[in-house]
């Protein structure tokens, strides 16, 4: 009887794992911006909206604020992805992000940067990076953009047997038209995100320039 019970438990666990895997959209199912142009996409963006199933995000989303992201093409074909943001409240006590690369903070300005190198795939608008430190693999898709105003990105993260997804609204400025915010919410819901996993980020009260950052002004490049 015990052996039969263990068998049924094993089958149930296998079914649960299969179901979890099916909920993760495969790269082939995620569209990208037609005729994607990287040279027009790089530059400065602000993260305005986020939707995610990351446990950390769900716990801390009320404390998050808008951050600045700079995308810079490198000579080897990779894209340098640097995000600069202000730490608030308990966030200053949370470990760094899951991105590969560096992370530095200026405690006086409560200012932090995170840098990752995105590698291109054969599909323009689809990038990947792996975090050796955190043991995770990320696929980033530029699903929709007009280059001059906004971009909608979709990211899948795999860590061990766990899969998490994230949708992001990026804007060239900190001020975004209400129509774009609604477009992002619809975009997130179309990928299965629910109201409680979607947030429009508030603007920072003051600019986080990090000019006295240990790495100097180049930390923002």
mmCIF file of C-alpha atoms in Angstrom:
data_model
loop_
_atom_site.group_PDB
_atom_site.id
_atom_site.type_symbol
_atom_site.label_atom_id
_atom_site.label_comp_id
_atom_site.label_asym_id
_atom_site.label_seq_id
_atom_site.Cartn_x
_atom_site.Cartn_y
_atom_site.Cartn_z
ATOM 1 C CA UNK A 1 0.000 0.000 0.000
ATOM 2 C CA UNK A 2 2.851 2.384 0.879
ATOM 3 C CA UNK A 3 4.551 1.694 -2.463
ATOM 4 C CA UNK A 4 1.300 2.385 -4.342
ATOM 5 C CA UNK A 5 0.865 5.628 -2.397
ATOM 6 C CA UNK A 6 4.374 6.764 -3.276
ATOM 7 C CA UNK A 7 3.705 5.956 -6.920
ATOM 8 C CA UNK A 8 0.590 8.132 -6.979
ATOM 9 C CA UNK A 9 2.462 10.954 -5.241
ATOM 10 C CA UNK A 10 5.227 10.711 -7.840
ATOM 11 C CA UNK A 11 2.737 10.851 -10.704
ATOM 12 C CA UNK A 12 0.997 13.848 -9.162
ATOM 13 C CA UNK A 13 4.314 15.691 -8.749
ATOM 14 C CA UNK A 14 5.290 14.928 -12.331
ATOM 15 C CA UNK A 15 1.972 16.286 -13.574
ATOM 16 C CA UNK A 16 2.444 19.462 -11.522
ATOM 17 C CA UNK A 17 5.926 20.010 -12.948
ATOM 18 C CA UNK A 18 4.653 19.485 -16.472
ATOM 19 C CA UNK A 19 1.856 21.966 -15.877
ATOM 20 C CA UNK A 20 4.368 24.516 -14.547
ATOM 21 C CA UNK A 21 6.527 24.072 -17.597
ATOM 22 C CA UNK A 22 3.567 24.577 -19.945
ATOM 23 C CA UNK A 23 2.748 27.932 -18.327
ATOM 24 C CA UNK A 24 6.138 29.294 -19.423
ATOM 25 C CA UNK A 25 5.936 30.732 -22.933
ATOM 26 C CA UNK A 26 8.663 29.371 -25.177
ATOM 27 C CA UNK A 27 10.865 31.796 -27.158
ATOM 28 C CA UNK A 28 9.226 30.614 -30.369
ATOM 29 C CA UNK A 29 5.828 31.789 -29.080
ATOM 30 C CA UNK A 30 6.898 35.334 -28.215
ATOM 31 C CA UNK A 31 6.816 37.826 -31.117
ATOM 32 C CA UNK A 32 9.291 40.668 -31.534
ATOM 33 C CA UNK A 33 9.056 44.060 -33.187
ATOM 34 C CA UNK A 34 8.973 43.526 -36.989
ATOM 35 C CA UNK A 35 12.103 44.759 -38.756
ATOM 36 C CA UNK A 36 13.712 45.531 -35.407
ATOM 37 C CA UNK A 37 16.436 48.212 -35.574
ATOM 38 C CA UNK A 38 18.908 48.003 -32.723
ATOM 39 C CA UNK A 39 20.655 51.277 -33.566
ATOM 40 C CA UNK A 40 17.366 53.109 -32.990
ATOM 41 C CA UNK A 41 16.502 51.107 -29.875
ATOM 42 C CA UNK A 42 19.672 51.717 -27.846
ATOM 43 C CA UNK A 43 20.038 54.791 -25.671
ATOM 44 C CA UNK A 44 18.283 55.985 -22.518
ATOM 45 C CA UNK A 45 14.980 54.561 -21.273
ATOM 46 C CA UNK A 46 12.953 54.799 -18.061
ATOM 47 C CA UNK A 47 11.108 51.803 -16.623
ATOM 48 C CA UNK A 48 7.540 53.005 -16.144
ATOM 49 C CA UNK A 49 5.536 49.806 -15.802
ATOM 50 C CA UNK A 50 6.347 46.315 -14.526
ATOM 51 C CA UNK A 51 4.463 43.053 -14.330
ATOM 52 C CA UNK A 52 6.136 39.996 -12.898
ATOM 53 C CA UNK A 53 5.739 36.646 -11.219
ATOM 54 C CA UNK A 54 9.116 36.934 -9.463
ATOM 55 C CA UNK A 55 8.518 36.263 -5.731
ATOM 56 C CA UNK A 56 10.830 39.158 -4.810
ATOM 57 C CA UNK A 57 8.860 41.543 -7.030
ATOM 58 C CA UNK A 58 5.511 40.517 -5.586
ATOM 59 C CA UNK A 59 6.833 41.129 -2.088
ATOM 60 C CA UNK A 60 8.532 44.469 -2.782
ATOM 61 C CA UNK A 61 6.518 46.017 -5.639
ATOM 62 C CA UNK A 62 4.994 48.728 -3.401
ATOM 63 C CA UNK A 63 8.503 50.022 -2.650
ATOM 64 C CA UNK A 64 9.776 50.123 -6.233
ATOM 65 C CA UNK A 65 10.296 53.369 -8.129
ATOM 66 C CA UNK A 66 11.068 54.334 -11.692
ATOM 67 C CA UNK A 67 14.672 53.704 -12.760
ATOM 68 C CA UNK A 68 16.879 54.854 -15.582
ATOM 69 C CA UNK A 69 18.265 52.324 -18.064
ATOM 70 C CA UNK A 70 20.967 52.976 -20.637
ATOM 71 C CA UNK A 71 21.603 50.545 -23.497
ATOM 72 C CA UNK A 72 24.996 50.881 -25.168
ATOM 73 C CA UNK A 73 26.231 48.725 -28.082
ATOM 74 C CA UNK A 74 29.654 47.171 -27.540
ATOM 75 C CA UNK A 75 32.358 46.439 -30.107
ATOM 76 C CA UNK A 76 31.940 42.676 -29.674
ATOM 77 C CA UNK A 77 28.261 42.842 -30.665
ATOM 78 C CA UNK A 78 26.827 42.644 -27.149
ATOM 79 C CA UNK A 79 24.660 45.371 -25.625
ATOM 80 C CA UNK A 80 25.592 46.881 -22.279
ATOM 81 C CA UNK A 81 22.455 47.179 -20.130
ATOM 82 C CA UNK A 82 22.932 49.534 -17.158
ATOM 83 C CA UNK A 83 20.089 50.391 -14.788
ATOM 84 C CA UNK A 84 20.383 53.177 -12.205
ATOM 85 C CA UNK A 85 17.816 53.511 -9.443
ATOM 86 C CA UNK A 86 17.181 54.870 -5.983
ATOM 87 C CA UNK A 87 16.974 52.478 -3.073
ATOM 88 C CA UNK A 88 14.088 53.219 -0.720
ATOM 89 C CA UNK A 89 12.926 51.743 2.577
ATOM 90 C CA UNK A 90 13.792 48.101 3.095
ATOM 91 C CA UNK A 91 15.043 47.730 -0.459
ATOM 92 C CA UNK A 92 18.494 48.863 0.655
ATOM 93 C CA UNK A 93 18.720 45.676 2.694
ATOM 94 C CA UNK A 94 17.791 43.364 -0.178
ATOM 95 C CA UNK A 95 20.439 41.467 -2.102
ATOM 96 C CA UNK A 96 21.330 42.640 -5.592
ATOM 97 C CA UNK A 97 19.393 41.825 -8.744
ATOM 98 C CA UNK A 98 19.715 38.541 -10.597
ATOM 99 C CA UNK A 99 21.529 40.082 -13.540
ATOM 100 C CA UNK A 100 25.022 39.044 -14.502
ATOM 101 C CA UNK A 101 27.686 41.692 -14.116
ATOM 102 C CA UNK A 102 28.346 44.374 -11.531
ATOM 103 C CA UNK A 103 26.319 46.126 -8.872
ATOM 104 C CA UNK A 104 27.431 49.142 -6.863
ATOM 105 C CA UNK A 105 25.749 51.470 -4.404
ATOM 106 C CA UNK A 106 26.416 54.909 -2.995
ATOM 107 C CA UNK A 107 24.932 54.869 0.509
ATOM 108 C CA UNK A 108 24.863 58.677 0.720
ATOM 109 C CA UNK A 109 22.691 59.047 -2.367
ATOM 110 C CA UNK A 110 20.922 55.697 -1.916
ATOM 111 C CA UNK A 111 21.883 55.214 -5.518
ATOM 112 C CA UNK A 112 22.611 51.908 -7.212
ATOM 113 C CA UNK A 113 23.597 50.676 -10.657
ATOM 114 C CA UNK A 114 23.261 47.212 -12.176
ATOM 115 C CA UNK A 115 25.050 46.238 -15.356
ATOM 116 C CA UNK A 116 24.538 43.216 -17.602
ATOM 117 C CA UNK A 117 25.720 42.284 -21.080
ATOM 118 C CA UNK A 118 22.936 41.221 -23.414
ATOM 119 C CA UNK A 119 23.878 38.857 -26.210
ATOM 120 C CA UNK A 120 22.074 38.838 -29.526
ATOM 121 C CA UNK A 121 20.332 35.808 -30.963
ATOM 122 C CA UNK A 122 19.558 34.979 -34.578
ATOM 123 C CA UNK A 123 16.240 36.769 -34.108
ATOM 124 C CA UNK A 124 16.656 40.585 -34.104
ATOM 125 C CA UNK A 125 15.009 41.995 -30.989
ATOM 126 C CA UNK A 126 15.638 38.833 -28.929
ATOM 127 C CA UNK A 127 18.517 38.959 -26.429
ATOM 128 C CA UNK A 128 19.823 36.536 -23.816
ATOM 129 C CA UNK A 129 22.062 36.659 -20.804
ATOM 130 C CA UNK A 130 23.095 34.216 -18.120
ATOM 131 C CA UNK A 131 23.903 35.018 -14.526
ATOM 132 C CA UNK A 132 26.668 32.764 -13.294
ATOM 133 C CA UNK A 133 26.362 34.247 -9.819
ATOM 134 C CA UNK A 134 22.646 33.512 -9.455
ATOM 135 C CA UNK A 135 22.443 30.491 -11.763
ATOM 136 C CA UNK A 136 19.690 31.963 -13.931
ATOM 137 C CA UNK A 137 19.116 32.357 -17.668
ATOM 138 C CA UNK A 138 17.129 35.232 -19.154
ATOM 139 C CA UNK A 139 15.510 35.751 -22.558
ATOM 140 C CA UNK A 140 14.546 39.346 -23.357
ATOM 141 C CA UNK A 141 12.177 40.180 -26.211
ATOM 142 C CA UNK A 142 11.477 43.647 -27.611
ATOM 143 C CA UNK A 143 7.867 42.917 -28.507
ATOM 144 C CA UNK A 144 6.788 46.402 -29.546
ATOM 145 C CA UNK A 145 8.468 49.803 -29.885
ATOM 146 C CA UNK A 146 8.255 53.024 -31.839
ATOM 147 C CA UNK A 147 11.850 53.785 -30.737
ATOM 148 C CA UNK A 148 11.200 57.459 -29.982
ATOM 149 C CA UNK A 149 8.585 57.129 -27.231
ATOM 150 C CA UNK A 150 8.005 53.684 -25.760
ATOM 151 C CA UNK A 151 8.961 50.002 -25.777
ATOM 152 C CA UNK A 152 7.193 46.893 -24.504
ATOM 153 C CA UNK A 153 9.540 44.116 -23.390
ATOM 154 C CA UNK A 154 8.842 40.574 -22.277
ATOM 155 C CA UNK A 155 11.397 38.598 -20.265
ATOM 156 C CA UNK A 156 11.521 34.948 -19.267
ATOM 157 C CA UNK A 157 13.768 33.795 -16.443
ATOM 158 C CA UNK A 158 14.739 30.195 -15.748
ATOM 159 C CA UNK A 159 16.476 29.209 -12.537
ATOM 160 C CA UNK A 160 16.743 25.507 -11.821
ATOM 161 C CA UNK A 161 13.235 24.070 -12.177
ATOM 162 C CA UNK A 162 11.557 27.454 -11.659
ATOM 163 C CA UNK A 163 10.297 29.754 -14.398
ATOM 164 C CA UNK A 164 9.336 33.402 -13.977
ATOM 165 C CA UNK A 165 8.142 36.028 -16.450
ATOM 166 C CA UNK A 166 8.221 39.805 -16.592
ATOM 167 C CA UNK A 167 6.653 42.467 -18.811
ATOM 168 C CA UNK A 168 8.094 45.981 -18.879
ATOM 169 C CA UNK A 169 7.008 49.344 -20.238
ATOM 170 C CA UNK A 170 9.965 51.579 -21.073
ATOM 171 C CA UNK A 171 9.670 55.263 -21.966
ATOM 172 C CA UNK A 172 12.188 57.742 -23.349
ATOM 173 C CA UNK A 173 10.951 60.235 -20.723
ATOM 174 C CA UNK A 174 9.639 59.994 -17.175
ATOM 175 C CA UNK A 175 6.233 61.280 -18.261
ATOM 176 C CA UNK A 176 4.064 58.818 -20.154
ATOM 177 C CA UNK A 177 0.726 59.287 -21.870
ATOM 178 C CA UNK A 178 -2.193 57.522 -20.113
ATOM 179 C CA UNK A 179 -2.886 55.657 -23.345
ATOM 180 C CA UNK A 180 0.531 53.998 -23.185
ATOM 181 C CA UNK A 181 -0.012 52.949 -19.589
ATOM 182 C CA UNK A 182 -3.299 51.342 -20.613
ATOM 183 C CA UNK A 183 -1.568 49.712 -23.590
ATOM 184 C CA UNK A 184 0.991 48.209 -21.207
ATOM 185 C CA UNK A 185 -1.658 46.876 -18.840
ATOM 186 C CA UNK A 186 -3.453 45.223 -21.766
ATOM 187 C CA UNK A 187 -0.131 43.841 -23.015
ATOM 188 C CA UNK A 188 0.671 42.364 -19.598
ATOM 189 C CA UNK A 189 -2.772 40.799 -19.224
ATOM 190 C CA UNK A 190 -2.488 39.271 -22.700
ATOM 191 C CA UNK A 191 0.536 37.353 -21.384
ATOM 192 C CA UNK A 192 -1.322 36.053 -18.352
ATOM 193 C CA UNK A 193 -0.409 38.632 -15.723
ATOM 194 C CA UNK A 194 -3.150 39.551 -13.265
ATOM 195 C CA UNK A 195 -3.955 42.930 -11.694
ATOM 196 C CA UNK A 196 -2.025 42.117 -8.526
ATOM 197 C CA UNK A 197 1.176 41.473 -10.509
ATOM 198 C CA UNK A 198 1.082 44.730 -12.515
ATOM 199 C CA UNK A 199 2.383 48.070 -11.252
ATOM 200 C CA UNK A 200 2.931 51.531 -12.730
ATOM 201 C CA UNK A 201 6.072 52.877 -11.083
ATOM 202 C CA UNK A 202 6.129 56.342 -9.465
ATOM 203 C CA UNK A 203 8.765 58.838 -10.508
ATOM 204 C CA UNK A 204 11.683 59.364 -8.139
ATOM 205 C CA UNK A 205 11.345 62.450 -5.950
ATOM 206 C CA UNK A 206 14.857 63.563 -6.866
ATOM 207 C CA UNK A 207 17.281 62.706 -9.627
ATOM 208 C CA UNK A 208 19.704 59.899 -8.906
ATOM 209 C CA UNK A 209 22.811 61.078 -10.733
ATOM 210 C CA UNK A 210 25.485 59.083 -8.860
ATOM 211 C CA UNK A 211 28.130 61.663 -9.845
ATOM 212 C CA UNK A 212 30.119 60.816 -6.708
ATOM 213 C CA UNK A 213 29.720 57.092 -7.340
ATOM 214 C CA UNK A 214 32.960 55.104 -6.739
ATOM 215 C CA UNK A 215 33.039 54.328 -10.475
ATOM 216 C CA UNK A 216 32.561 57.997 -11.384
ATOM 217 C CA UNK A 217 30.069 59.432 -13.913
ATOM 218 C CA UNK A 218 30.795 56.557 -16.289
ATOM 219 C CA UNK A 219 28.662 54.382 -14.019
ATOM 220 C CA UNK A 220 25.670 55.783 -15.891
ATOM 221 C CA UNK A 221 26.999 54.846 -19.351
#
